[in-house]
XYZ file of C-alpha atoms in Angstrom:
468
model
C 122.792 79.422 94.292
C 123.167 81.099 90.900
C 120.019 79.401 89.611
C 117.982 80.535 92.623
C 119.138 84.148 92.707
C 119.589 84.524 88.947
C 116.110 83.314 88.024
C 114.563 85.449 90.786
C 116.332 88.617 89.588
C 115.510 87.852 85.946
C 111.809 87.449 86.722
C 111.815 90.676 88.762
C 113.406 92.555 85.841
C 110.680 91.187 83.552
C 108.057 92.659 85.882
C 106.760 89.429 87.405
C 105.111 90.008 90.821
C 107.562 89.388 93.631
C 105.665 86.465 95.199
C 105.370 84.607 91.882
C 109.013 85.366 91.085
C 110.165 83.798 94.362
C 107.930 80.746 93.952
C 109.013 80.111 90.333
C 112.699 80.659 91.170
C 112.408 78.211 94.059
C 110.723 75.602 91.868
C 113.373 76.047 89.160
C 116.162 75.551 91.695
C 114.528 72.398 93.103
C 113.962 70.863 89.639
C 117.423 71.684 88.262
C 119.522 70.929 91.347
C 117.645 67.805 92.399
C 118.931 68.305 95.941
C 115.476 68.142 97.526
C 112.189 66.495 96.456
C 109.809 68.789 94.580
C 107.082 68.100 97.162
C 109.184 70.214 99.543
C 107.961 73.302 97.676
C 104.375 72.764 98.801
C 105.355 71.601 102.287
C 107.574 74.581 103.039
C 105.095 77.078 101.610
C 102.347 75.695 103.841
C 104.696 75.652 106.837
C 105.463 79.314 106.166
C 101.944 80.387 107.134
C 101.260 77.634 109.670
C 101.994 79.967 112.563
C 99.825 81.257 115.405
C 101.448 84.759 115.454
C 100.453 85.209 111.795
C 96.798 85.210 112.865
C 97.489 88.755 114.027
C 97.852 89.844 110.386
C 94.195 89.543 109.267
C 92.960 90.848 112.637
C 95.063 94.015 112.478
C 94.091 94.601 108.844
C 90.412 94.109 109.686
C 90.663 96.434 112.702
C 92.111 99.186 110.514
C 89.397 98.729 107.884
C 86.660 98.742 110.536
C 88.061 101.920 112.095
C 87.857 103.562 108.685
C 84.202 102.726 108.141
C 83.312 103.487 111.777
C 83.944 107.168 111.126
C 86.958 107.240 113.429
C 89.199 108.670 110.691
C 87.202 111.910 110.527
C 87.218 112.219 114.316
C 90.994 111.769 114.412
C 91.358 114.521 111.833
C 89.117 116.903 113.833
C 91.115 116.163 116.992
C 94.425 116.842 115.228
C 93.100 120.135 113.825
C 92.119 121.259 117.331
C 95.500 120.249 118.718
C 97.961 121.655 116.140
C 95.937 123.310 113.344
C 96.763 126.774 114.729
C 100.510 126.341 114.124
C 102.329 127.596 111.032
C 101.721 125.036 108.315
C 98.824 123.841 110.441
C 97.378 121.191 108.152
C 100.830 119.733 107.497
C 101.223 119.363 111.263
C 97.695 117.923 111.428
C 98.734 115.409 108.775
C 101.554 114.143 110.983
C 99.547 114.008 114.228
C 96.660 112.281 112.438
C 99.033 109.629 111.131
C 100.479 109.091 114.606
C 97.013 108.340 115.968
C 95.847 106.300 112.988
C 99.042 104.220 113.056
C 97.931 102.970 116.470
C 95.021 101.250 114.737
C 96.082 100.167 111.249
C 99.655 98.913 111.604
C 100.515 99.490 107.930
C 101.846 102.442 105.962
C 99.558 101.700 103.025
C 96.412 101.756 105.202
C 97.551 105.063 106.673
C 98.148 106.602 103.249
C 94.887 105.316 101.780
C 92.782 105.954 104.904
C 93.379 109.227 106.697
C 95.803 110.307 103.948
C 92.878 110.735 101.546
C 91.186 113.205 103.912
C 94.436 115.048 104.659
C 95.462 115.566 101.032
C 92.032 116.908 100.065
C 91.965 119.280 103.061
C 95.475 120.587 102.353
C 94.681 121.214 98.693
C 91.438 122.998 99.665
C 93.452 125.298 101.969
C 95.844 126.320 99.205
C 98.718 123.892 99.642
C 100.136 122.483 96.429
C 99.406 118.852 95.623
C 103.142 118.134 95.860
C 103.382 119.439 99.431
C 100.259 117.522 100.481
C 101.575 114.287 98.977
C 105.088 114.734 100.398
C 104.074 115.207 104.017
C 101.431 112.465 103.769
C 103.997 110.005 102.412
C 106.520 110.825 105.136
C 103.974 110.560 107.936
C 102.602 107.267 106.545
C 105.905 105.593 107.436
C 104.913 105.974 111.091
C 102.262 103.269 110.650
C 104.576 100.247 110.991
C 106.849 101.899 113.611
C 104.236 102.967 116.159
C 102.493 99.793 117.396
C 100.658 97.763 116.328
C 102.742 96.840 113.285
C 102.361 94.093 110.711
C 106.081 94.119 109.772
C 106.921 93.640 113.467
C 104.640 90.593 113.570
C 106.397 89.050 110.556
C 109.865 89.954 111.864
C 109.063 88.580 115.319
C 107.889 85.307 113.801
C 110.985 84.997 111.566
C 113.493 85.958 114.272
C 111.818 84.218 117.224
C 111.704 87.590 118.970
C 109.019 88.854 121.356
C 106.434 90.749 119.285
C 105.301 92.596 122.398
C 108.877 93.807 122.989
C 109.066 94.931 119.354
C 105.837 96.885 119.784
C 107.202 98.616 122.886
C 110.516 99.210 121.134
C 108.730 101.169 118.400
C 107.152 103.733 120.745
C 110.118 106.060 121.378
C 111.469 105.815 117.782
C 107.945 106.723 116.646
C 107.998 109.799 118.891
C 111.446 110.764 117.564
C 110.240 110.456 113.955
C 107.163 112.538 114.771
C 109.248 115.342 116.312
C 111.665 115.358 113.374
C 108.778 115.604 110.898
C 107.061 118.379 112.851
C 110.354 120.300 112.994
C 110.693 119.904 109.225
C 107.181 121.301 108.715
C 108.034 124.264 110.953
C 111.181 124.987 108.896
C 109.325 124.724 105.582
C 106.536 126.919 106.984
C 109.086 129.661 107.690
C 110.725 129.320 104.285
C 107.506 129.258 102.241
C 105.514 131.627 104.498
C 102.812 129.127 105.384
C 100.278 130.442 107.860
C 98.003 128.692 110.316
C 94.906 126.878 109.051
C 92.618 127.277 112.050
C 92.136 129.977 114.658
C 94.036 129.681 117.925
C 91.596 128.703 120.649
C 92.454 127.916 124.241
C 89.124 126.122 124.513
C 89.840 123.719 121.639
C 93.413 123.098 122.760
C 92.181 122.528 126.290
C 89.547 120.070 125.104
C 92.122 118.167 123.050
C 94.483 118.177 126.033
C 91.748 116.803 128.273
C 91.181 113.952 125.807
C 94.875 113.055 125.913
C 94.853 113.270 129.727
C 91.802 110.978 129.950
C 93.441 108.367 127.743
C 96.713 108.524 129.691
C 94.735 108.413 132.912
C 92.981 105.157 131.961
C 95.929 102.844 132.812
C 96.687 104.918 135.929
C 93.120 104.448 137.194
C 93.229 100.743 136.335
C 96.553 100.215 138.138
C 95.265 102.213 141.114
C 92.203 99.997 141.428
C 94.399 96.898 141.203
C 96.699 98.359 143.880
C 93.800 98.822 146.329
C 92.943 95.130 146.029
C 90.511 94.695 143.117
C 91.095 91.919 140.606
C 92.515 92.789 137.192
C 89.229 92.140 135.387
C 87.154 94.220 137.809
C 89.684 97.085 137.781
C 89.845 97.217 133.978
C 86.051 96.950 133.756
C 85.492 99.871 136.146
C 88.115 102.028 134.408
C 86.578 101.243 131.017
C 83.061 101.983 132.280
C 84.254 105.368 133.554
C 85.909 106.089 130.209
C 82.758 105.208 128.241
C 80.575 107.302 130.547
C 82.807 110.349 130.040
C 82.856 109.806 126.278
C 79.076 109.437 126.031
C 78.516 112.569 128.130
C 81.090 114.874 126.506
C 81.178 113.244 123.019
C 84.945 113.554 122.646
C 86.358 113.481 119.137
C 89.180 110.964 119.468
C 89.239 109.381 122.936
C 88.028 106.031 121.652
C 90.586 105.997 118.820
C 93.399 107.008 121.168
C 92.449 104.115 123.432
C 93.252 101.507 120.765
C 97.065 101.500 121.147
C 96.693 101.885 124.934
C 94.603 98.708 125.133
C 96.926 96.788 122.813
C 100.279 97.819 124.295
C 99.039 97.818 127.879
C 97.440 94.417 127.565
C 100.563 92.836 126.088
C 102.869 94.555 128.591
C 100.800 93.269 131.498
C 100.756 89.792 129.977
C 96.970 89.703 129.631
C 97.102 88.592 126.001
C 99.446 87.722 123.146
C 99.855 89.961 120.079
C 97.382 87.757 118.202
C 94.839 88.089 120.999
C 95.559 91.826 121.082
C 94.744 92.015 117.373
C 91.470 90.172 117.990
C 90.718 92.632 120.811
C 91.318 95.499 118.365
C 88.702 94.017 116.023
C 86.178 93.720 118.874
C 86.903 97.308 119.933
C 86.449 98.505 116.333
C 83.112 96.701 116.053
C 81.988 98.236 119.348
C 82.813 101.733 118.087
C 81.116 101.263 114.734
C 78.017 99.357 115.851
C 77.385 100.667 119.364
C 79.208 103.912 120.086
C 78.951 105.777 116.760
C 76.376 103.548 115.001
C 78.032 104.292 111.688
C 78.447 100.741 110.360
C 75.959 99.133 108.047
C 75.827 95.591 106.741
C 77.067 96.867 103.385
C 80.109 98.712 104.782
C 80.882 95.834 107.127
C 80.823 93.418 104.189
C 83.105 95.685 102.168
C 85.590 95.934 105.048
C 85.572 92.149 105.375
C 86.239 91.533 101.679
C 88.956 94.225 101.628
C 90.575 92.422 104.556
C 90.386 89.066 102.785
C 92.002 90.549 99.672
C 94.822 92.243 101.577
C 95.437 89.249 103.838
C 95.583 86.891 100.875
C 98.207 89.030 99.151
C 100.304 89.331 102.332
C 100.174 85.624 103.157
C 100.887 84.629 99.551
C 104.077 86.676 99.758
C 104.925 85.037 103.096
C 104.428 81.528 101.663
C 106.597 82.215 98.619
C 109.254 84.004 100.651
C 109.400 81.204 103.224
C 110.430 78.560 100.676
C 112.834 81.021 99.025
C 114.471 81.843 102.392
C 114.633 78.152 103.315
C 116.413 77.323 100.047
C 118.853 80.177 100.653
C 119.709 78.479 103.938
C 119.921 74.826 102.839
C 121.934 75.726 99.709
C 124.452 77.546 101.947
C 123.718 80.782 100.100
C 122.894 82.502 103.368
C 126.161 81.272 104.901
C 128.175 82.398 101.875
C 126.600 85.848 102.022
C 127.171 86.019 105.776
C 130.838 85.114 105.364
C 131.195 87.724 102.620
C 129.754 90.439 104.850
C 131.891 89.393 107.830
C 134.987 89.450 105.606
C 134.306 93.127 104.961
C 134.020 94.159 108.609
C 133.846 92.863 112.165
C 132.772 96.245 113.514
C 129.159 96.462 114.673
C 128.644 100.070 113.589
C 130.183 99.591 110.148
C 127.965 96.533 109.733
C 124.867 98.569 110.597
C 125.848 101.222 108.050
C 126.175 98.498 105.391
C 122.821 97.026 106.469
C 121.153 100.423 106.106
C 122.526 100.876 102.600
C 121.533 97.331 101.605
C 118.004 97.576 103.015
C 117.379 100.999 101.484
C 118.261 99.436 98.128
C 116.215 96.277 98.715
C 113.231 98.312 99.908
C 112.994 99.965 96.495
C 112.503 96.607 94.774
C 110.969 94.143 97.234
C 107.706 94.157 99.114
C 108.254 94.781 102.838
C 106.960 91.386 103.979
C 108.970 89.524 101.340
C 112.123 91.494 102.172
C 111.831 90.723 105.895
C 111.247 87.028 105.229
C 114.245 86.745 102.898
C 116.737 89.016 104.638
C 116.254 88.033 108.301
C 117.821 84.527 107.953
C 120.876 86.109 106.290
C 121.512 89.263 108.305
C 120.168 88.506 111.786
C 122.768 85.803 112.628
C 125.527 88.277 111.716
C 123.902 90.990 113.814
C 123.721 88.640 116.810
C 127.396 87.659 116.382
C 128.371 91.336 116.439
C 126.288 92.080 119.542
C 123.328 93.863 117.928
C 120.108 93.359 119.876
C 117.401 91.677 117.729
C 114.793 94.245 118.848
C 117.077 97.090 117.782
C 117.831 95.314 114.499
C 114.111 94.846 113.835
C 113.468 98.586 114.177
C 116.352 99.410 111.829
C 115.142 96.910 109.255
C 111.525 98.045 109.384
C 112.313 101.762 109.075
C 114.617 101.166 106.113
C 111.952 99.150 104.328
C 109.325 101.813 105.116
C 111.487 104.402 103.401
C 111.689 101.979 100.472
C 107.890 102.177 100.161
C 108.298 105.783 99.024
C 110.478 104.966 96.011
C 109.935 103.423 92.588
C 109.856 100.846 91.148
C 107.769 99.005 93.782
C 106.986 101.631 96.424
C 103.338 100.910 97.228
C 102.804 104.125 99.228
C 104.142 106.047 96.231
C 101.556 104.497 93.906
C 98.684 104.837 96.391
C 99.340 108.550 96.919
C 99.891 109.105 93.218
C 96.391 107.763 92.613
C 94.808 109.606 95.554
C 96.328 112.989 94.581
C 95.903 112.442 90.839
C 99.599 113.100 90.215
C 102.012 111.244 87.965
C 104.438 108.854 89.643
C 107.315 111.106 88.558
C 105.806 114.227 90.183
C 104.894 112.236 93.287
C 108.472 110.958 93.579
C 109.918 114.482 93.324
C 107.375 115.728 95.889
C 108.485 113.116 98.411
C 112.246 113.785 98.151
C 112.461 116.792 100.577
C 110.518 114.859 103.211
C 113.111 112.109 103.240
C 115.368 114.429 105.275
C 113.583 113.848 108.630
C 113.253 110.151 107.850
C 116.990 109.746 107.272
C 117.706 111.825 110.387
C 115.463 109.504 112.410
C 117.090 106.443 110.827
C 120.526 107.762 111.821
C 119.396 108.367 115.415
C 117.673 104.988 115.763
C 120.678 103.147 114.287
C 123.367 104.730 116.450
C 121.409 105.268 119.684
C 120.120 101.765 120.530
C 118.583 102.945 123.816
C 115.922 104.822 121.857
C 114.593 101.381 120.974
C 115.623 99.272 123.947
C 114.976 101.514 126.953
C 111.193 101.094 127.111
C 110.965 97.286 126.642
C 113.860 96.888 129.111
C 112.160 99.176 131.653
C 108.903 97.226 131.310
C 110.767 93.962 131.912
C 110.206 92.464 128.458
C 113.946 92.182 127.688
C 117.088 92.163 129.818
């Protein structure tokens, strides 16, 4: 145990990338202990990515990249400006609403920060906001990406915990709404304190148009269910509802209807049992290609190639971490390290709520040092069995874990969102870190609510029949 954990921590301190550190530490433990054949290293690493649910990872990443090059990001921004730009601190509110919509396509905080975050920071700076304010609100809103479905961390957690990924996606909806409201309230408070004004003129026409777009998107599943209720088959009903939606969009040229439809298609399809999360991710790619090639005609062979290679690069890095973390987690289990740690935690408390407080503190610390995917892969085999013993629902535990690790993305030394925004805003890491600190208040408030009010997470998947 000491060899495994000690070598891993030593390599991390020396600045070795986390995936390589886990792989080297695992190999060192196998060679020194002699408890398992060295060929196990390769076998377990391959087994770590030999999973059908993991196919969702490249599809979701590709869908987010395709949405970016399809010009959807700019349309989302225009829609958010029409909806909330007239409020005090308008562009800060736009930043949050834009991230809510974009998170329904990308599934990652980093894609959110690098995609629509680039547009939002530039617009806020052009309207007189300081770079620190623009970076702070963008960083906070980027954490919505993995909470509001689809979500890559949920896919990894679901695979590791043998939990329904569809139920995890549904479980993230209400917590995502809670986080959004907390962030918008924070913007409103800061706007009063710092005398921020609105950034666009109040217009009933623009608000009405934006409201109509939301109503059309929400009306899509209602129309589909209505057609099914009158006796049409599922495929015919969905086809007619989709044809009506496309006709309205072509005629009125709405700004964000097609983007808003992405999470509706994904969540609705999984809830109705029409496809698995992996198939939903593939559907998101097809939808993205339709928007870029047919609806908006904004994709070229060059941009499509770039999106593909960006996806390959990101997927390779994610899956490399998964392979290294899988052997590391397996060795933690077979060496009884996981059991020793579990016993140590249980010796401290048998109370569910005290345990969750300790988990929050531990994950906030881990999130500052470990990549999200690696942290989930390592920590789930240790903490989830304890959570189940104490009566914590695995869906609820997955939300708590993911939100903690998202907050960790905003902190040095390994906070990827921190470094992305530092580069985008041309600020030092130190100034970016200080800019983010005030915006942690709504995130910690949301974390507190999600931890101690399990129904925020469990009510929707229970109501939709995905859990008991």
